[in-house]
mmCIF file with all atom_site columns, C-alpha atoms in Angstrom:
data_model
loop_
_atom_site.group_PDB
_atom_site.id
_atom_site.type_symbol
_atom_site.label_atom_id
_atom_site.label_alt_id
_atom_site.label_comp_id
_atom_site.label_asym_id
_atom_site.label_entity_id
_atom_site.label_seq_id
_atom_site.pdbx_PDB_ins_code
_atom_site.Cartn_x
_atom_site.Cartn_y
_atom_site.Cartn_z
_atom_site.occupancy
_atom_site.B_iso_or_equiv
_atom_site.pdbx_formal_charge
_atom_site.auth_seq_id
_atom_site.auth_comp_id
_atom_site.auth_asym_id
_atom_site.auth_atom_id
_atom_site.pdbx_PDB_model_num
ATOM 1   C CA . LYS M 1 1   ? -15.054 -48.460 -65.384 1.00 60.00 ? 1   LYS M CA 1
ATOM 2   C CA . MET M 1 2   ? -12.799 -47.122 -68.106 1.00 55.00 ? 2   MET M CA 1
ATOM 3   C CA . ALA M 1 3   ? -14.414 -43.366 -67.939 1.00 56.00 ? 3   ALA M CA 1
ATOM 4   C CA . GLU M 1 4   ? -14.165 -43.139 -64.253 1.00 57.00 ? 4   GLU M CA 1
ATOM 5   C CA . TYR M 1 5   ? -10.920 -44.480 -63.854 1.00 46.00 ? 5   TYR M CA 1
ATOM 6   C CA . LEU M 1 6   ? -9.956  -41.892 -66.866 1.00 45.00 ? 6   LEU M CA 1
ATOM 7   C CA . ALA M 1 7   ? -11.546 -39.395 -64.834 1.00 51.00 ? 7   ALA M CA 1
ATOM 8   C CA . SER M 1 8   ? -9.749  -40.477 -61.633 1.00 51.00 ? 8   SER M CA 1
ATOM 9   C CA . ILE M 1 9   ? -6.417  -39.582 -62.639 1.00 48.00 ? 9   ILE M CA 1
ATOM 10  C CA . TYR M 1 10  ? -6.962  -36.796 -64.447 1.00 48.00 ? 10  TYR M CA 1
ATOM 11  C CA . GLY M 1 11  ? -4.178  -34.197 -63.914 1.00 48.00 ? 11  GLY M CA 1
ATOM 12  C CA . THR M 1 12  ? -2.325  -36.391 -62.013 1.00 57.00 ? 12  THR M CA 1
ATOM 13  C CA . GLU M 1 13  ? 1.214   -37.932 -63.198 1.00 60.00 ? 13  GLU M CA 1
ATOM 14  C CA . LYS M 1 14  ? -0.461  -40.898 -63.568 1.00 58.00 ? 14  LYS M CA 1
ATOM 15  C CA . ASP M 1 15  ? -2.498  -39.337 -66.628 1.00 56.00 ? 15  ASP M CA 1
ATOM 16  C CA . LYS M 1 16  ? -0.603  -39.664 -69.654 1.00 57.00 ? 16  LYS M CA 1
ATOM 17  C CA . VAL M 1 17  ? -2.391  -36.972 -71.848 1.00 68.00 ? 17  VAL M CA 1
ATOM 18  C CA . ASN M 1 18  ? -3.684  -34.119 -69.923 1.00 73.00 ? 18  ASN M CA 1
ATOM 19  C CA . CYS M 1 19  ? -0.285  -31.890 -68.485 1.00 83.00 ? 19  CYS M CA 1
ATOM 20  C CA . SER M 1 20  ? -0.025  -32.733 -64.646 1.00 78.00 ? 20  SER M CA 1
ATOM 21  C CA . PHE M 1 21  ? 1.688   -29.677 -64.152 1.00 76.00 ? 21  PHE M CA 1
ATOM 22  C CA . TYR M 1 22  ? -0.373  -27.386 -66.441 1.00 79.00 ? 22  TYR M CA 1
ATOM 23  C CA . TYR M 1 23  ? -3.546  -28.823 -64.074 1.00 77.00 ? 23  TYR M CA 1
ATOM 24  C CA . LYS M 1 24  ? -1.817  -27.896 -60.644 1.00 81.00 ? 24  LYS M CA 1
ATOM 25  C CA . ILE M 1 25  ? 0.096   -24.501 -61.403 1.00 79.00 ? 25  ILE M CA 1
ATOM 26  C CA . GLY M 1 26  ? -1.282  -22.899 -64.671 1.00 81.00 ? 26  GLY M CA 1
ATOM 27  C CA . ALA M 1 27  ? 2.320   -22.929 -66.164 1.00 85.00 ? 27  ALA M CA 1
ATOM 28  C CA . CYS M 1 28  ? 4.615   -25.669 -67.828 1.00 84.00 ? 28  CYS M CA 1
ATOM 29  C CA . ARG M 1 29  ? 8.643   -25.062 -68.530 1.00 80.00 ? 29  ARG M CA 1
ATOM 30  C CA . HIS M 1 30  ? 7.797   -26.802 -71.751 1.00 78.00 ? 30  HIS M CA 1
ATOM 31  C CA . GLY M 1 31  ? 4.924   -24.467 -72.765 1.00 72.00 ? 31  GLY M CA 1
ATOM 32  C CA . ASP M 1 32  ? 3.795   -25.385 -76.544 1.00 78.00 ? 32  ASP M CA 1
ATOM 33  C CA . ARG M 1 33  ? 6.574   -27.779 -76.568 1.00 78.00 ? 33  ARG M CA 1
ATOM 34  C CA . CYS M 1 34  ? 4.366   -30.211 -73.587 1.00 85.00 ? 34  CYS M CA 1
ATOM 35  C CA . SER M 1 35  ? 4.044   -33.731 -75.150 1.00 77.00 ? 35  SER M CA 1
ATOM 36  C CA . ARG M 1 36  ? 0.848   -33.472 -72.628 1.00 77.00 ? 36  ARG M CA 1
ATOM 37  C CA . LEU M 1 37  ? -2.524  -31.256 -73.127 1.00 78.00 ? 37  LEU M CA 1
ATOM 38  C CA . HIS M 1 38  ? -2.259  -27.825 -71.552 1.00 78.00 ? 38  HIS M CA 1
ATOM 39  C CA . ASN M 1 39  ? -6.632  -27.493 -71.091 1.00 78.00 ? 39  ASN M CA 1
ATOM 40  C CA . LYS M 1 40  ? -7.315  -24.257 -71.080 1.00 86.00 ? 40  LYS M CA 1
ATOM 41  C CA . PRO M 1 41  ? -10.292 -23.468 -68.650 1.00 87.00 ? 41  PRO M CA 1
ATOM 42  C CA . ALA M 1 42  ? -13.419 -22.000 -70.457 1.00 92.00 ? 42  ALA M CA 1
ATOM 43  C CA . TYR M 1 43  ? -14.303 -20.504 -66.698 1.00 93.00 ? 43  TYR M CA 1
ATOM 44  C CA . SER M 1 44  ? -12.285 -20.149 -63.387 1.00 95.00 ? 44  SER M CA 1
ATOM 45  C CA . ALA M 1 45  ? -12.460 -17.887 -60.186 1.00 96.00 ? 45  ALA M CA 1
ATOM 46  C CA . THR M 1 46  ? -8.688  -17.514 -60.619 1.00 96.00 ? 46  THR M CA 1
ATOM 47  C CA . ILE M 1 47  ? -6.942  -15.757 -63.367 1.00 97.00 ? 47  ILE M CA 1
ATOM 48  C CA . LEU M 1 48  ? -2.882  -15.609 -63.926 1.00 96.00 ? 48  LEU M CA 1
ATOM 49  C CA . ILE M 1 49  ? -1.531  -12.433 -64.635 1.00 97.00 ? 49  ILE M CA 1
ATOM 50  C CA . GLN M 1 50  ? 2.465   -13.450 -66.294 1.00 95.00 ? 50  GLN M CA 1
ATOM 51  C CA . ASN M 1 51  ? 5.690   -12.056 -65.732 1.00 94.00 ? 51  ASN M CA 1
ATOM 52  C CA . LEU M 1 52  ? 4.326   -9.247  -64.014 1.00 95.00 ? 52  LEU M CA 1
ATOM 53  C CA . TYR M 1 53  ? 6.198   -9.271  -60.892 1.00 94.00 ? 53  TYR M CA 1
ATOM 54  C CA . GLN M 1 54  ? 10.003  -7.622  -61.149 1.00 92.00 ? 54  GLN M CA 1
ATOM 55  C CA . ASN M 1 55  ? 12.011  -8.192  -57.935 1.00 92.00 ? 55  ASN M CA 1
ATOM 56  C CA . PRO M 1 56  ? 15.079  -5.624  -57.569 1.00 91.00 ? 56  PRO M CA 1
ATOM 57  C CA . ALA M 1 57  ? 16.892  -8.560  -55.940 1.00 89.00 ? 57  ALA M CA 1
ATOM 58  C CA . ASN M 1 58  ? 17.381  -10.565 -59.613 1.00 86.00 ? 58  ASN M CA 1
ATOM 59  C CA . VAL M 1 59  ? 18.985  -7.600  -61.193 1.00 82.00 ? 59  VAL M CA 1
ATOM 60  C CA . PRO M 1 60  ? 21.852  -8.985  -62.532 1.00 79.00 ? 60  PRO M CA 1
ATOM 61  C CA . SER M 1 61  ? 25.586  -7.748  -61.450 1.00 76.00 ? 61  SER M CA 1
ATOM 62  C CA . GLN M 1 62  ? 27.826  -5.736  -64.232 1.00 75.00 ? 62  GLN M CA 1
ATOM 63  C CA . ASP M 1 63  ? 31.119  -4.766  -64.488 1.00 72.00 ? 63  ASP M CA 1
ATOM 64  C CA . GLY M 1 64  ? 31.536  -6.283  -61.150 1.00 73.00 ? 64  GLY M CA 1
ATOM 65  C CA . GLN M 1 65  ? 29.293  -4.332  -59.369 1.00 73.00 ? 65  GLN M CA 1
ATOM 66  C CA . PRO M 1 66  ? 26.377  -5.793  -57.914 1.00 72.00 ? 66  PRO M CA 1
ATOM 67  C CA . GLY M 1 67  ? 22.797  -5.944  -59.387 1.00 75.00 ? 67  GLY M CA 1
ATOM 68  C CA . CYS M 1 68  ? 20.880  -4.780  -56.335 1.00 81.00 ? 68  CYS M CA 1
ATOM 69  C CA . THR M 1 69  ? 22.083  -3.242  -53.585 1.00 80.00 ? 69  THR M CA 1
ATOM 70  C CA . MET M 1 70  ? 18.322  -3.228  -51.498 1.00 88.00 ? 70  MET M CA 1
ATOM 71  C CA . THR M 1 71  ? 18.904  -5.068  -48.200 1.00 91.00 ? 71  THR M CA 1
ATOM 72  C CA . ASP M 1 72  ? 16.381  -7.102  -47.221 1.00 91.00 ? 72  ASP M CA 1
ATOM 73  C CA . LYS M 1 73  ? 13.852  -5.109  -45.647 1.00 94.00 ? 73  LYS M CA 1
ATOM 74  C CA . GLU M 1 74  ? 14.030  -2.450  -48.198 1.00 94.00 ? 74  GLU M CA 1
ATOM 75  C CA . LEU M 1 75  ? 12.901  -5.906  -50.786 1.00 95.00 ? 75  LEU M CA 1
ATOM 76  C CA . GLN M 1 76  ? 9.931   -6.719  -48.782 1.00 95.00 ? 76  GLN M CA 1
ATOM 77  C CA . GLN M 1 77  ? 8.953   -3.339  -48.642 1.00 95.00 ? 77  GLN M CA 1
ATOM 78  C CA . HIS M 1 78  ? 9.337   -2.751  -52.506 1.00 95.00 ? 78  HIS M CA 1
ATOM 79  C CA . TYR M 1 79  ? 7.621   -6.106  -53.252 1.00 96.00 ? 79  TYR M CA 1
ATOM 80  C CA . GLU M 1 80  ? 4.558   -5.217  -50.185 1.00 96.00 ? 80  GLU M CA 1
ATOM 81  C CA . ASP M 1 81  ? 4.003   -2.015  -52.215 1.00 96.00 ? 81  ASP M CA 1
ATOM 82  C CA . PHE M 1 82  ? 4.221   -3.980  -55.578 1.00 95.00 ? 82  PHE M CA 1
ATOM 83  C CA . TYR M 1 83  ? 1.420   -6.616  -54.136 1.00 96.00 ? 83  TYR M CA 1
ATOM 84  C CA . GLU M 1 84  ? -0.925  -3.576  -52.845 1.00 95.00 ? 84  GLU M CA 1
ATOM 85  C CA . ASP M 1 85  ? -1.113  -1.627  -55.497 1.00 94.00 ? 85  ASP M CA 1
ATOM 86  C CA . ILE M 1 86  ? -1.495  -4.534  -57.552 1.00 95.00 ? 86  ILE M CA 1
ATOM 87  C CA . PHE M 1 87  ? -4.544  -5.799  -55.292 1.00 96.00 ? 87  PHE M CA 1
ATOM 88  C CA . VAL M 1 88  ? -6.272  -2.787  -54.826 1.00 95.00 ? 88  VAL M CA 1
ATOM 89  C CA . GLU M 1 89  ? -6.551  -2.063  -58.324 1.00 94.00 ? 89  GLU M CA 1
ATOM 90  C CA . LEU M 1 90  ? -7.002  -5.326  -59.294 1.00 96.00 ? 90  LEU M CA 1
ATOM 91  C CA . SER M 1 91  ? -10.353 -5.585  -55.839 1.00 95.00 ? 91  SER M CA 1
ATOM 92  C CA . ASP M 1 92  ? -11.377 -2.218  -56.915 1.00 94.00 ? 92  ASP M CA 1
ATOM 93  C CA . LYS M 1 93  ? -11.854 -1.768  -60.253 1.00 95.00 ? 93  LYS M CA 1
ATOM 94  C CA . TYR M 1 94  ? -12.952 -5.861  -61.125 1.00 96.00 ? 94  TYR M CA 1
ATOM 95  C CA . GLY M 1 95  ? -14.489 -6.975  -57.811 1.00 94.00 ? 95  GLY M CA 1
ATOM 96  C CA . GLU M 1 96  ? -13.920 -9.092  -54.521 1.00 94.00 ? 96  GLU M CA 1
ATOM 97  C CA . ILE M 1 97  ? -10.566 -11.252 -54.247 1.00 96.00 ? 97  ILE M CA 1
ATOM 98  C CA . GLU M 1 98  ? -10.391 -14.245 -52.116 1.00 95.00 ? 98  GLU M CA 1
ATOM 99  C CA . GLU M 1 99  ? -6.600  -14.343 -52.402 1.00 95.00 ? 99  GLU M CA 1
ATOM 100 C CA . MET M 1 100 ? -3.723  -13.084 -54.183 1.00 96.00 ? 100 MET M CA 1
ATOM 101 C CA . ASN M 1 101 ? 0.101   -14.554 -54.683 1.00 95.00 ? 101 ASN M CA 1
ATOM 102 C CA . ILE M 1 102 ? 2.941   -14.007 -56.216 1.00 96.00 ? 102 ILE M CA 1
ATOM 103 C CA . CYS M 1 103 ? 5.643   -16.354 -57.352 1.00 94.00 ? 103 CYS M CA 1
ATOM 104 C CA . ASP M 1 104 ? 9.625   -16.060 -56.414 1.00 91.00 ? 104 ASP M CA 1
ATOM 105 C CA . ASN M 1 105 ? 10.654  -18.732 -58.940 1.00 91.00 ? 105 ASN M CA 1
ATOM 106 C CA . LEU M 1 106 ? 13.267  -17.753 -61.623 1.00 90.00 ? 106 LEU M CA 1
ATOM 107 C CA . GLY M 1 107 ? 11.869  -20.209 -64.445 1.00 89.00 ? 107 GLY M CA 1
ATOM 108 C CA . ASP M 1 108 ? 10.548  -18.427 -67.551 1.00 88.00 ? 108 ASP M CA 1
ATOM 109 C CA . HIS M 1 109 ? 7.289   -20.132 -67.006 1.00 88.00 ? 109 HIS M CA 1
ATOM 110 C CA . LEU M 1 110 ? 6.757   -18.630 -63.176 1.00 91.00 ? 110 LEU M CA 1
ATOM 111 C CA . ILE M 1 111 ? 9.216   -15.910 -62.785 1.00 92.00 ? 111 ILE M CA 1
ATOM 112 C CA . GLY M 1 112 ? 6.495   -13.099 -61.428 1.00 94.00 ? 112 GLY M CA 1
ATOM 113 C CA . ASN M 1 113 ? 3.391   -14.350 -62.302 1.00 95.00 ? 113 ASN M CA 1
ATOM 114 C CA . ILE M 1 114 ? 0.696   -12.924 -60.252 1.00 97.00 ? 114 ILE M CA 1
ATOM 115 C CA . TYR M 1 115 ? -2.305  -15.321 -59.507 1.00 96.00 ? 115 TYR M CA 1
ATOM 116 C CA . VAL M 1 116 ? -5.598  -13.628 -58.149 1.00 97.00 ? 116 VAL M CA 1
ATOM 117 C CA . MET M 1 117 ? -8.999  -15.766 -57.464 1.00 96.00 ? 117 MET M CA 1
ATOM 118 C CA . PHE M 1 118 ? -12.063 -13.690 -57.521 1.00 97.00 ? 118 PHE M CA 1
ATOM 119 C CA . ARG M 1 119 ? -15.081 -14.270 -56.299 1.00 94.00 ? 119 ARG M CA 1
ATOM 120 C CA . ASP M 1 120 ? -16.641 -15.667 -58.769 1.00 96.00 ? 120 ASP M CA 1
ATOM 121 C CA . GLU M 1 121 ? -16.265 -16.975 -62.261 1.00 96.00 ? 121 GLU M CA 1
ATOM 122 C CA . GLU M 1 122 ? -17.632 -14.028 -64.045 1.00 97.00 ? 122 GLU M CA 1
ATOM 123 C CA . THR M 1 123 ? -15.528 -11.387 -62.372 1.00 97.00 ? 123 THR M CA 1
ATOM 124 C CA . ALA M 1 124 ? -12.188 -13.267 -63.448 1.00 97.00 ? 124 ALA M CA 1
ATOM 125 C CA . ASP M 1 125 ? -13.736 -12.904 -66.960 1.00 97.00 ? 125 ASP M CA 1
ATOM 126 C CA . ARG M 1 126 ? -14.326 -9.519  -67.135 1.00 97.00 ? 126 ARG M CA 1
ATOM 127 C CA . ALA M 1 127 ? -10.845 -8.818  -65.766 1.00 97.00 ? 127 ALA M CA 1
ATOM 128 C CA . VAL M 1 128 ? -8.943  -11.120 -67.995 1.00 97.00 ? 128 VAL M CA 1
ATOM 129 C CA . LYS M 1 129 ? -10.530 -9.238  -71.065 1.00 96.00 ? 129 LYS M CA 1
ATOM 130 C CA . ASP M 1 130 ? -9.833  -6.010  -69.826 1.00 97.00 ? 130 ASP M CA 1
ATOM 131 C CA . LEU M 1 131 ? -5.921  -6.856  -68.091 1.00 97.00 ? 131 LEU M CA 1
ATOM 132 C CA . ASN M 1 132 ? -5.143  -7.576  -71.955 1.00 96.00 ? 132 ASN M CA 1
ATOM 133 C CA . ASN M 1 133 ? -5.812  -3.939  -73.179 1.00 95.00 ? 133 ASN M CA 1
ATOM 134 C CA . ARG M 1 134 ? -3.967  -3.039  -70.353 1.00 94.00 ? 134 ARG M CA 1
ATOM 135 C CA . TRP M 1 135 ? 0.071   -1.621  -69.904 1.00 91.00 ? 135 TRP M CA 1
ATOM 136 C CA . PHE M 1 136 ? 1.655   -2.172  -66.580 1.00 89.00 ? 136 PHE M CA 1
ATOM 137 C CA . ALA M 1 137 ? 5.557   0.211   -66.493 1.00 85.00 ? 137 ALA M CA 1
ATOM 138 C CA . GLY M 1 138 ? 5.441   0.655   -70.257 1.00 88.00 ? 138 GLY M CA 1
ATOM 139 C CA . ARG M 1 139 ? 5.111   -3.289  -70.455 1.00 90.00 ? 139 ARG M CA 1
ATOM 140 C CA . PRO M 1 140 ? 1.781   -5.010  -71.895 1.00 94.00 ? 140 PRO M CA 1
ATOM 141 C CA . LEU M 1 141 ? -0.240  -7.186  -69.902 1.00 95.00 ? 141 LEU M CA 1
ATOM 142 C CA . PHE M 1 142 ? -0.887  -10.814 -70.295 1.00 95.00 ? 142 PHE M CA 1
ATOM 143 C CA . ALA M 1 143 ? -3.265  -11.988 -68.998 1.00 97.00 ? 143 ALA M CA 1
ATOM 144 C CA . GLU M 1 144 ? -5.491  -15.954 -68.990 1.00 95.00 ? 144 GLU M CA 1
ATOM 145 C CA . LEU M 1 145 ? -7.817  -17.746 -66.867 1.00 96.00 ? 145 LEU M CA 1
ATOM 146 C CA . SER M 1 146 ? -6.073  -20.274 -64.832 1.00 95.00 ? 146 SER M CA 1
ATOM 147 C CA . PRO M 1 147 ? -6.937  -23.893 -64.131 1.00 91.00 ? 147 PRO M CA 1
ATOM 148 C CA . VAL M 1 148 ? -5.505  -23.314 -60.695 1.00 92.00 ? 148 VAL M CA 1
ATOM 149 C CA . THR M 1 149 ? -8.089  -24.082 -57.434 1.00 89.00 ? 149 THR M CA 1
ATOM 150 C CA . ASP M 1 150 ? -5.960  -25.170 -54.966 1.00 88.00 ? 150 ASP M CA 1
ATOM 151 C CA . PHE M 1 151 ? -2.800  -23.441 -54.038 1.00 88.00 ? 151 PHE M CA 1
ATOM 152 C CA . ARG M 1 152 ? -1.958  -25.851 -51.179 1.00 86.00 ? 152 ARG M CA 1
ATOM 153 C CA . GLU M 1 153 ? -1.243  -27.867 -54.351 1.00 85.00 ? 153 GLU M CA 1
ATOM 154 C CA . ALA M 1 154 ? 0.366   -25.965 -56.364 1.00 87.00 ? 154 ALA M CA 1
ATOM 155 C CA . CYS M 1 155 ? 3.274   -24.712 -53.714 1.00 87.00 ? 155 CYS M CA 1
ATOM 156 C CA . CYS M 1 156 ? 6.496   -26.131 -52.750 1.00 88.00 ? 156 CYS M CA 1
ATOM 157 C CA . ARG M 1 157 ? 6.463   -27.687 -49.390 1.00 86.00 ? 157 ARG M CA 1
ATOM 158 C CA . GLN M 1 158 ? 10.068  -27.650 -49.505 1.00 87.00 ? 158 GLN M CA 1
ATOM 159 C CA . TYR M 1 159 ? 10.348  -23.980 -49.651 1.00 87.00 ? 159 TYR M CA 1
ATOM 160 C CA . GLU M 1 160 ? 7.745   -23.063 -47.124 1.00 83.00 ? 160 GLU M CA 1
ATOM 161 C CA . GLN M 1 161 ? 9.865   -24.639 -44.918 1.00 84.00 ? 161 GLN M CA 1
ATOM 162 C CA . ALA M 1 162 ? 13.352  -23.369 -46.401 1.00 85.00 ? 162 ALA M CA 1
ATOM 163 C CA . GLU M 1 163 ? 14.534  -26.933 -47.685 1.00 87.00 ? 163 GLU M CA 1
ATOM 164 C CA . CYS M 1 164 ? 13.889  -26.805 -51.118 1.00 91.00 ? 164 CYS M CA 1
ATOM 165 C CA . THR M 1 165 ? 16.905  -28.100 -53.105 1.00 90.00 ? 165 THR M CA 1
ATOM 166 C CA . ARG M 1 166 ? 15.996  -26.890 -56.472 1.00 88.00 ? 166 ARG M CA 1
ATOM 167 C CA . GLY M 1 167 ? 16.338  -23.095 -55.424 1.00 85.00 ? 167 GLY M CA 1
ATOM 168 C CA . GLY M 1 168 ? 14.646  -21.036 -57.964 1.00 87.00 ? 168 GLY M CA 1
ATOM 169 C CA . PHE M 1 169 ? 13.987  -22.822 -60.789 1.00 90.00 ? 169 PHE M CA 1
ATOM 170 C CA . CYS M 1 170 ? 11.701  -25.693 -58.970 1.00 92.00 ? 170 CYS M CA 1
ATOM 171 C CA . ASN M 1 171 ? 8.717   -26.329 -60.983 1.00 86.00 ? 171 ASN M CA 1
ATOM 172 C CA . PHE M 1 172 ? 5.977   -25.933 -57.934 1.00 86.00 ? 172 PHE M CA 1
ATOM 173 C CA . MET M 1 173 ? 5.214   -22.302 -57.204 1.00 92.00 ? 173 MET M CA 1
ATOM 174 C CA . HIS M 1 174 ? 7.124   -20.181 -54.232 1.00 92.00 ? 174 HIS M CA 1
ATOM 175 C CA . LEU M 1 175 ? 4.828   -18.215 -52.995 1.00 91.00 ? 175 LEU M CA 1
ATOM 176 C CA . LYS M 1 176 ? 6.430   -15.184 -51.384 1.00 91.00 ? 176 LYS M CA 1
ATOM 177 C CA . PRO M 1 177 ? 4.992   -14.089 -48.282 1.00 92.00 ? 177 PRO M CA 1
ATOM 178 C CA . ILE M 1 178 ? 3.231   -10.608 -47.400 1.00 95.00 ? 178 ILE M CA 1
ATOM 179 C CA . SER M 1 179 ? 3.529   -9.610  -43.675 1.00 95.00 ? 179 SER M CA 1
ATOM 180 C CA . ARG M 1 180 ? 0.365   -10.291 -41.014 1.00 93.00 ? 180 ARG M CA 1
ATOM 181 C CA . GLU M 1 181 ? 0.220   -6.500  -41.138 1.00 94.00 ? 181 GLU M CA 1
ATOM 182 C CA . LEU M 1 182 ? -0.304  -5.947  -44.467 1.00 95.00 ? 182 LEU M CA 1
ATOM 183 C CA . ARG M 1 183 ? -2.655  -8.949  -44.873 1.00 94.00 ? 183 ARG M CA 1
ATOM 184 C CA . LYS M 1 184 ? -4.808  -7.401  -42.056 1.00 94.00 ? 184 LYS M CA 1
ATOM 185 C CA . ARG M 1 185 ? -5.470  -4.703  -43.609 1.00 93.00 ? 185 ARG M CA 1
ATOM 186 C CA . LEU M 1 186 ? -5.936  -5.703  -46.858 1.00 95.00 ? 186 LEU M CA 1
ATOM 187 C CA . TYR M 1 187 ? -7.924  -9.245  -46.532 1.00 92.00 ? 187 TYR M CA 1
ATOM 188 C CA . GLY M 1 188 ? -9.383  -7.731  -43.582 1.00 82.00 ? 188 GLY M CA 1
ATOM 189 C CA . ARG M 1 189 ? -8.749  -10.071 -41.086 1.00 46.00 ? 189 ARG M CA 1
ATOM 190 C CA . ALA M 1 190 ? -5.213  -11.958 -39.563 1.00 39.00 ? 190 ALA M CA 1
ATOM 191 C CA . ASP M 1 191 ? -4.697  -15.160 -40.790 1.00 47.00 ? 191 ASP M CA 1
ATOM 192 C CA . PRO M 1 192 ? -1.761  -16.550 -38.569 1.00 42.00 ? 192 PRO M CA 1
ATOM 193 C CA . GLY M 1 193 ? 0.027   -20.133 -39.576 1.00 42.00 ? 193 GLY M CA 1
ATOM 194 C CA . ASN M 1 194 ? -1.444  -20.542 -43.113 1.00 44.00 ? 194 ASN M CA 1
ATOM 195 C CA . ARG M 1 195 ? 0.000   -17.303 -45.091 1.00 44.00 ? 195 ARG M CA 1
ATOM 196 C CA . HIS M 1 196 ? -1.797  -18.549 -48.891 1.00 46.00 ? 196 HIS M CA 1
ATOM 197 C CA . GLY M 1 197 ? -3.857  -21.545 -48.726 1.00 43.00 ? 197 GLY M CA 1
ATOM 198 C CA . GLY M 1 198 ? -7.870  -21.264 -46.666 1.00 41.00 ? 198 GLY M CA 1
ATOM 199 C CA . SER M 1 199 ? -8.717  -18.389 -49.642 1.00 41.00 ? 199 SER M CA 1
ATOM 200 C CA . PRO M 1 200 ? -10.034 -15.931 -47.192 1.00 44.00 ? 200 PRO M CA 1
ATOM 201 C CA . ARG M 1 201 ? -12.687 -13.525 -48.171 1.00 44.00 ? 201 ARG M CA 1
ATOM 202 C CA . PRO M 1 202 ? -11.383 -10.050 -47.816 1.00 41.00 ? 202 PRO M CA 1
ATOM 203 C CA . ARG M 1 203 ? -14.135 -7.086  -46.456 1.00 38.00 ? 203 ARG M CA 1
ATOM 204 C CA . ARG M 1 204 ? -13.936 -3.852  -47.759 1.00 39.00 ? 204 ARG M CA 1
ATOM 205 C CA . ARG M 1 205 ? -11.037 -1.739  -46.280 1.00 38.00 ? 205 ARG M CA 1
ATOM 206 C CA . ASP M 1 206 ? -9.701  1.674   -46.084 1.00 42.00 ? 206 ASP M CA 1
ATOM 207 C CA . ARG M 1 207 ? -7.496  2.652   -48.736 1.00 41.00 ? 207 ARG M CA 1
ATOM 208 C CA . SER M 1 208 ? -4.112  3.470   -47.923 1.00 44.00 ? 208 SER M CA 1
ATOM 209 C CA . PRO M 1 209 ? -2.803  6.633   -48.189 1.00 42.00 ? 209 PRO M CA 1
ATOM 210 C CA . PRO M 1 210 ? -1.081  7.803   -51.499 1.00 41.00 ? 210 PRO M CA 1
ATOM 211 C CA . ARG M 1 211 ? 2.594   6.782   -52.123 1.00 44.00 ? 211 ARG M CA 1
ATOM 212 C CA . GLY M 1 212 ? 5.147   7.593   -54.184 1.00 41.00 ? 212 GLY M CA 1
ATOM 213 C CA . GLY M 1 213 ? 3.750   11.367  -54.007 1.00 37.00 ? 213 GLY M CA 1
ATOM 214 C CA . PRO M 1 214 ? 1.835   13.682  -55.730 1.00 35.00 ? 214 PRO M CA 1
ATOM 215 C CA . GLY M 1 215 ? 1.290   11.089  -58.562 1.00 38.00 ? 215 GLY M CA 1
ATOM 216 C CA . GLY M 1 216 ? -0.862  8.447   -56.471 1.00 42.00 ? 216 GLY M CA 1
ATOM 217 C CA . ARG M 1 217 ? 0.465   4.776   -55.603 1.00 50.00 ? 217 ARG M CA 1
ATOM 218 C CA . ARG M 1 218 ? 4.143   4.523   -57.220 1.00 49.00 ? 218 ARG M CA 1
ATOM 219 C CA . TYR M 1 219 ? 3.617   1.627   -59.417 1.00 50.00 ? 219 TYR M CA 1
ATOM 220 C CA . LEU M 1 220 ? 0.808   2.536   -61.321 1.00 48.00 ? 220 LEU M CA 1
ATOM 221 C CA . ASP M 1 221 ? 0.720   4.973   -64.054 1.00 49.00 ? 221 ASP M CA 1
ATOM 222 C CA . ARG M 1 222 ? -2.330  6.511   -64.849 1.00 44.00 ? 222 ARG M CA 1
ATOM 223 C CA . ASP M 1 223 ? -1.732  9.086   -67.649 1.00 34.00 ? 223 ASP M CA 1
ATOM 224 C CA . MET M 1 224 ? -2.201  7.049   -70.602 1.00 36.00 ? 224 MET M CA 1
ATOM 225 C CA . ASP M 1 225 ? -4.484  4.564   -68.866 1.00 51.00 ? 225 ASP M CA 1
ATOM 226 C CA . HIS M 1 226 ? -1.759  1.920   -68.047 1.00 51.00 ? 226 HIS M CA 1
ATOM 227 C CA . PHE M 1 227 ? -2.501  -0.638  -64.848 1.00 53.00 ? 227 PHE M CA 1
#
């Protein structure tokens, strides 16, 4: 019965041995200093690419001048360009993506994190091994298998309702949404009412026209095999 009890509380707040935040979110604000165990999965269909998305809205002001002068519309377009570039690159190179989410949090352990749930564990394992040898915009990528299996459990419900009082430093995921049009184009169908739950399975899609001039997609640096 003790074994059944321990199994029933594994990864919950009642578990005094294993970190519930790491189990649900794949990240913990205490990092290696956490008093509870972070059990990194040996197998998972979900990967984490750490701190990759850099939101222009977070650029600090200098000498009284605002760090970001982009409008909300321009910021959303910047984000959706980034999202599409990453989605297309990962799905074309490694395999079908069930779900991809990007955090809009400000805490060091969550800021800019990209979580990608592939169709199977083998694809995720192959992606992690390859991504850790790649670069993006002059920065090395840091990827790992993630224990996250249900983004509904990992995300902040209050944030979805615009009621989170913790702001960007909330310890649950603040998942930055994409437009319905982009979701339909990437995943092959509209997903009304649930922008990140349910793990829709994408169908193969037509590639969008290259952006950013003759060099191709805006964010991908090909000349040095950078991401």
